[in-house]
XYZ file of C-alpha atoms in Angstrom:
406
model
C 0.003 -0.008 -0.060
C 1.340 3.445 -0.804
C 1.335 6.136 1.757
C -1.696 8.517 1.655
C -1.424 10.273 -1.667
C -2.733 13.505 -3.139
C -5.779 12.693 -5.299
C -5.709 15.277 -8.123
C -9.436 14.742 -8.832
C -10.463 16.512 -5.612
C -10.502 20.261 -6.109
C -10.596 21.104 -2.399
C -8.615 23.148 0.094
C -6.406 20.129 0.810
C -5.897 19.387 -2.970
C -4.672 22.909 -3.566
C -2.340 22.740 -0.604
C -1.141 19.338 -1.764
C -0.396 20.638 -5.223
C 1.695 23.389 -3.693
C 3.517 20.835 -1.549
C 4.690 19.016 -4.712
C 6.946 16.069 -4.460
C 6.932 16.011 -0.689
C 3.679 14.023 -0.803
C 4.731 11.622 -3.511
C 5.445 8.884 -0.988
C 5.215 5.728 -3.123
C 7.959 3.103 -2.502
C 9.862 1.254 -5.101
C 11.141 -2.338 -4.973
C 13.114 -3.562 -1.995
C 16.571 -1.981 -2.049
C 15.589 0.915 -4.322
C 14.570 4.410 -3.361
C 11.721 6.059 -5.320
C 14.281 8.304 -7.122
C 16.190 5.286 -8.351
C 19.084 5.510 -5.832
C 19.949 2.379 -3.919
C 19.261 2.187 -0.282
C 20.240 -0.458 2.237
C 17.871 -2.099 4.705
C 18.314 -0.734 8.242
C 19.412 -2.995 11.095
C 16.620 -4.388 13.180
C 17.284 -1.979 16.019
C 16.692 0.987 13.585
C 13.123 0.175 12.808
C 10.408 2.845 12.820
C 8.792 1.749 16.107
C 5.135 2.852 16.628
C 3.410 2.341 19.973
C -0.361 1.851 20.098
C -2.524 2.065 23.235
C -5.965 0.775 22.250
C -9.242 -0.329 23.826
C -8.865 -3.986 23.089
C -11.190 -4.712 26.143
C -13.729 -2.687 27.997
C -16.334 -0.290 26.719
C -14.218 0.906 23.760
C -13.418 -2.532 22.337
C -16.057 -2.266 19.544
C -13.758 0.478 17.990
C -10.399 -0.457 19.454
C -10.069 -3.995 18.124
C -10.550 -2.907 14.471
C -7.889 -0.246 14.909
C -5.379 -2.845 16.032
C -6.138 -4.988 13.000
C -5.845 -2.002 10.679
C -2.376 -1.242 12.127
C -1.226 -4.823 11.532
C -2.493 -4.932 7.929
C -0.886 -1.590 7.135
C 2.419 -2.445 8.754
C 2.580 -5.662 6.736
C 1.915 -3.692 3.547
C 4.565 -1.088 4.367
C 7.126 -3.736 5.292
C 6.911 -5.442 1.916
C 9.149 -2.710 0.485
C 10.206 -0.699 3.583
C 10.187 3.036 4.186
C 13.102 5.023 2.734
C 14.487 7.153 5.529
C 17.656 8.926 4.525
C 19.874 6.331 2.979
C 18.319 3.364 4.746
C 15.080 1.481 4.213
C 13.280 1.002 7.489
C 10.703 -1.504 8.629
C 7.790 -0.751 10.828
C 7.543 -2.437 14.174
C 4.402 -2.139 16.251
C 4.229 -2.253 20.063
C 0.498 -2.568 20.958
C -0.974 -2.339 24.401
C -4.459 -2.842 25.778
C -5.481 0.226 27.757
C -8.703 -1.586 28.863
C -10.641 1.525 28.088
C -9.055 3.189 31.115
C -7.595 6.782 30.629
C -5.082 6.336 33.450
C -3.785 3.112 31.908
C -3.601 4.837 28.506
C -1.493 7.632 30.014
C 0.743 5.201 31.817
C 1.297 3.256 28.588
C 2.389 6.502 26.746
C 5.269 6.922 29.232
C 6.087 3.168 29.122
C 6.128 2.962 25.314
C 8.299 6.196 25.037
C 10.781 4.737 27.476
C 10.837 1.609 25.339
C 11.920 3.645 22.355
C 8.849 4.257 20.212
C 9.101 7.181 17.890
C 5.363 7.865 17.597
C 2.066 6.825 19.228
C -1.356 5.950 17.912
C -4.539 5.242 19.923
C -7.397 6.213 22.056
C -10.694 5.460 20.300
C -12.421 6.965 23.384
C -12.258 10.669 23.895
C -11.229 10.133 27.515
C -8.284 7.788 26.659
C -7.184 10.016 23.746
C -7.144 13.135 25.937
C -5.131 11.294 28.576
C -2.716 10.177 25.914
C -2.377 13.686 24.409
C -1.543 15.056 27.878
C 1.046 12.348 28.467
C 2.507 12.606 24.978
C 3.067 16.307 25.476
C 5.157 15.615 28.609
C 7.431 13.053 26.871
C 7.477 14.977 23.553
C 6.368 12.046 21.476
C 4.094 12.544 18.399
C 0.589 11.153 19.033
C -2.056 10.439 16.410
C -5.511 10.107 17.982
C -8.188 7.870 16.470
C -10.793 9.034 19.045
C -13.884 11.164 18.729
C -13.906 14.412 20.623
C -12.833 18.011 19.602
C -10.973 18.645 22.884
C -8.380 15.988 22.206
C -6.078 18.454 20.401
C -7.148 21.584 22.243
C -5.929 23.932 23.488
C -3.263 23.746 20.756
C -0.568 25.404 22.869
C -0.804 22.399 25.257
C -1.163 19.762 22.468
C 1.674 20.573 20.092
C 2.608 16.838 19.729
C -0.956 15.624 19.117
C -3.028 15.208 15.983
C -6.634 13.983 15.481
C -7.805 11.973 12.490
C -11.556 11.692 13.122
C -13.925 14.426 11.842
C -14.598 17.475 14.034
C -17.900 17.496 15.688
C -18.849 20.882 14.188
C -18.481 19.514 10.625
C -20.517 16.384 11.358
C -23.223 18.511 13.041
C -23.489 20.835 10.092
C -24.052 17.944 7.715
C -26.702 16.551 10.118
C -28.380 19.946 10.297
C -28.472 20.085 6.472
C -29.909 16.540 6.380
C -32.502 17.349 8.969
C -33.702 20.395 7.015
C -33.777 18.468 3.728
C -36.062 15.850 5.434
C -38.415 18.639 6.511
C -37.841 17.724 10.107
C -38.868 20.756 12.173
C -38.637 19.382 15.828
C -35.516 17.388 16.597
C -34.292 15.871 19.871
C -30.724 15.001 20.774
C -29.624 11.857 22.686
C -25.944 12.299 23.477
C -23.502 9.889 24.986
C -21.990 10.487 28.400
C -18.460 11.840 28.397
C -16.305 14.157 26.249
C -17.582 12.860 22.880
C -21.093 13.611 23.930
C -20.058 17.033 25.258
C -18.621 17.907 21.743
C -21.796 16.675 20.103
C -24.129 18.818 22.279
C -22.131 21.915 21.657
C -21.819 21.315 17.916
C -25.520 20.349 17.310
C -26.793 23.437 19.225
C -24.540 25.642 17.155
C -25.381 23.940 13.872
C -29.175 24.317 14.366
C -28.938 27.935 15.429
C -30.463 30.060 12.652
C -32.157 27.154 10.899
C -35.766 26.322 10.775
C -35.333 23.390 13.111
C -36.050 23.478 16.816
C -34.022 21.438 19.260
C -36.918 20.412 21.552
C -34.993 18.287 24.076
C -31.425 17.213 24.850
C -30.981 14.085 27.008
C -27.656 12.506 28.057
C -27.171 8.845 28.056
C -25.742 7.088 31.198
C -22.411 5.297 31.014
C -21.900 2.419 28.639
C -23.448 -0.788 29.913
C -26.172 0.912 31.994
C -29.815 0.950 30.826
C -30.735 3.556 28.210
C -34.475 2.961 28.560
C -35.213 5.959 30.722
C -33.253 8.314 28.488
C -35.036 7.007 25.364
C -38.482 7.469 27.016
C -37.629 11.033 27.867
C -36.919 11.700 24.198
C -39.998 9.917 22.959
C -42.293 11.816 25.359
C -41.797 15.133 23.464
C -42.689 13.460 20.179
C -39.908 14.866 17.963
C -39.916 14.535 14.196
C -36.332 13.264 14.303
C -33.733 12.165 16.842
C -29.979 12.654 16.642
C -28.051 10.005 18.489
C -24.547 11.298 19.173
C -22.333 8.562 20.518
C -19.978 5.774 19.508
C -20.568 2.029 19.166
C -21.746 0.130 21.097
C -23.897 2.897 22.602
C -25.357 4.072 19.257
C -27.121 0.829 18.397
C -28.402 0.267 21.904
C -29.828 3.815 21.972
C -31.615 3.261 18.735
C -33.035 0.028 20.023
C -34.345 1.667 23.190
C -35.919 4.544 21.163
C -37.905 1.983 19.207
C -38.965 0.233 22.387
C -40.218 3.605 23.590
C -42.415 3.703 20.553
C -40.498 6.410 18.733
C -40.994 5.674 15.022
C -39.312 8.589 13.316
C -35.901 8.946 11.665
C -32.733 8.288 13.677
C -29.598 10.193 12.698
C -26.127 9.166 13.845
C -22.804 10.962 14.065
C -19.704 9.235 12.696
C -18.983 7.333 15.881
C -21.860 5.041 15.232
C -20.492 3.671 11.944
C -19.196 0.299 13.183
C -20.111 -3.231 12.615
C -21.564 -3.416 16.139
C -24.291 -0.945 15.291
C -25.594 -3.208 12.538
C -25.491 -6.331 14.655
C -28.475 -8.664 14.887
C -29.727 -7.167 18.151
C -29.927 -3.695 16.569
C -30.844 -4.616 12.919
C -34.549 -3.675 13.023
C -33.990 -0.500 15.133
C -31.340 0.952 12.845
C -32.796 -0.009 9.465
C -33.435 3.307 7.616
C -31.246 5.288 9.952
C -28.841 7.970 8.688
C -25.208 8.641 9.520
C -22.674 11.268 8.606
C -19.344 9.571 8.063
C -16.198 9.948 5.968
C -16.909 9.011 2.326
C -14.788 5.778 2.409
C -17.586 3.110 2.684
C -18.786 0.799 0.037
C -15.916 1.251 -2.493
C -15.890 -1.742 -4.907
C -14.082 -2.686 -8.113
C -16.912 -1.158 -9.975
C -17.035 2.145 -8.114
C -13.298 2.758 -7.643
C -12.407 5.628 -9.993
C -9.348 7.161 -8.394
C -6.026 6.126 -6.867
C -7.519 6.735 -3.445
C -10.641 4.693 -4.198
C -8.382 1.806 -5.298
C -6.431 2.012 -2.047
C -9.646 1.967 0.000
C -10.900 -1.030 -1.947
C -7.621 -2.854 -1.461
C -7.559 -2.098 2.267
C -11.165 -3.407 2.593
C -10.212 -6.511 0.654
C -7.167 -7.278 2.850
C -9.269 -6.666 6.061
C -12.006 -8.993 4.798
C -9.603 -11.709 3.711
C -7.958 -11.737 7.084
C -11.011 -11.194 9.391
C -13.982 -12.378 7.372
C -15.646 -8.979 6.974
C -14.604 -5.361 6.483
C -14.933 -2.892 9.286
C -15.992 0.635 8.581
C -14.291 2.130 11.655
C -10.849 0.595 10.931
C -9.264 2.998 8.377
C -8.356 5.770 10.929
C -5.485 3.749 12.334
C -4.285 2.788 8.892
C -4.093 6.440 7.968
C -2.329 7.264 11.210
C 0.438 4.738 10.485
C 0.742 5.921 6.830
C 1.054 9.555 8.010
C 3.860 8.605 10.469
C 5.683 6.713 7.773
C 5.349 9.561 5.313
C 6.636 12.047 7.928
C 9.724 9.729 8.562
C 10.412 9.614 4.882
C 10.173 13.406 4.466
C 12.157 14.074 7.659
C 14.806 11.579 6.603
C 15.014 10.846 10.301
C 13.298 8.923 13.150
C 13.778 11.816 15.574
C 10.580 12.485 17.376
C 10.886 16.281 17.091
C 11.436 16.005 13.339
C 8.553 13.663 12.932
C 6.299 16.086 14.757
C 7.551 18.968 12.539
C 6.644 17.079 9.377
C 3.326 15.814 10.735
C 2.053 19.329 11.111
C 2.647 19.964 7.319
C 0.957 16.822 6.143
C -1.605 17.194 3.410
C -2.869 13.817 2.330
C -5.778 11.775 1.075
C -5.980 8.654 3.152
C -8.127 5.539 3.385
C -10.667 7.158 5.703
C -10.523 10.688 4.254
C -8.502 13.786 3.659
C -6.181 15.638 6.096
C -4.594 18.994 5.998
C -2.599 19.588 9.110
C -0.912 22.916 9.797
C 0.925 24.370 12.752
C -2.344 26.020 13.827
C -4.663 23.114 12.998
C -3.981 19.541 14.333
C -7.320 18.031 13.491
C -9.453 16.647 12.366
C -10.466 15.330 9.023
C -11.315 17.758 6.185
C -15.061 18.649 6.062
C -15.343 17.739 2.394
C -14.474 14.155 3.210
C -17.855 13.665 4.847
C -20.884 12.064 3.242
C -24.330 10.921 4.355
C -25.127 7.140 4.518
C -28.380 5.310 5.215
C -28.809 1.839 6.582
C -30.507 -0.268 3.869
C -30.933 -4.084 4.168
C -28.444 -4.147 7.040
C -25.594 -2.276 5.324
C -24.374 1.298 5.128
C -25.352 2.772 1.709
C -24.375 6.116 0.276
C -27.318 8.533 0.486
C -25.860 11.929 -0.502
């Protein structure tokens, strides 16, 4: 797999920046022992690998999103290691050091320090906003670049205290704007918001309120869900009582599917609209299938790429990633590409920096403009996340699968 590449078919802010960046983003690798410019390069000794540490929710409430990220890292590392990464005059291999943070922010922070002491040059992780925030704080102390795959705008804010952290998931404000547009297009006039507990839900509440301001849509009630694993029945009934025309469920799997199920049990029959955190295989599981059929979601436009629909280099890379994931694990996973993009961005930064120095990796990460598997990124010194707004699309659940809606 090539590192995330500029897709010239996308005339967007990031495509213009990428065109200006020129050859810095042409990160394709040649055959083993050859650099892309034709010069020979030797393989680095084993102790000079690009070592990436990952702290992920392999167990606990974040496992529905954490396990696919681990799998994506392994698939992408295998692909990169087929040819290696040219760093200076040596071709490096990627070595992963993966830890289970058990969905515990304190454990995630501890693992950041542990992995940095063990010699990792960069960090990936935190599918939960709380674990990602803890990792960002810890990464700043040890000055190790950290790429978050979690949902929550505060992960990389305030920027002055997060200079080593970058977020790959969409910003809540961008997702909320697309949801607001969708609600208006559906002639929904009274909408309710059911938001998850914690930092991700906090971002959603702020973003939805802002996005609906000035529209013809009234936010008639906002209810916060209890912690994952507790009963959502009472929260769902409080939403159903006000008889909204539509309900926005803002939360990550597994909460999203459970919330939709409880809304239907509370006799709410209108449309359900999800944010990007819901788009995971767990949401479409058998227990939720009837409740989520017909539901909408705003998510990066990387779902459902096939041999027939792949029309660009990026689409082909998405298709190939999904194929490898399916071959190895039996089914593709819509939440997996974030970690793949994180590893590709780190590899591209090492190539551009011609070094594995953490400070240099950070310096080149904050100039990355790339089209990845999940979507597009345009990091700058004043913007460390998240995904570009024009990467987002609207999907609808039809016959148990996510289908492109608009």
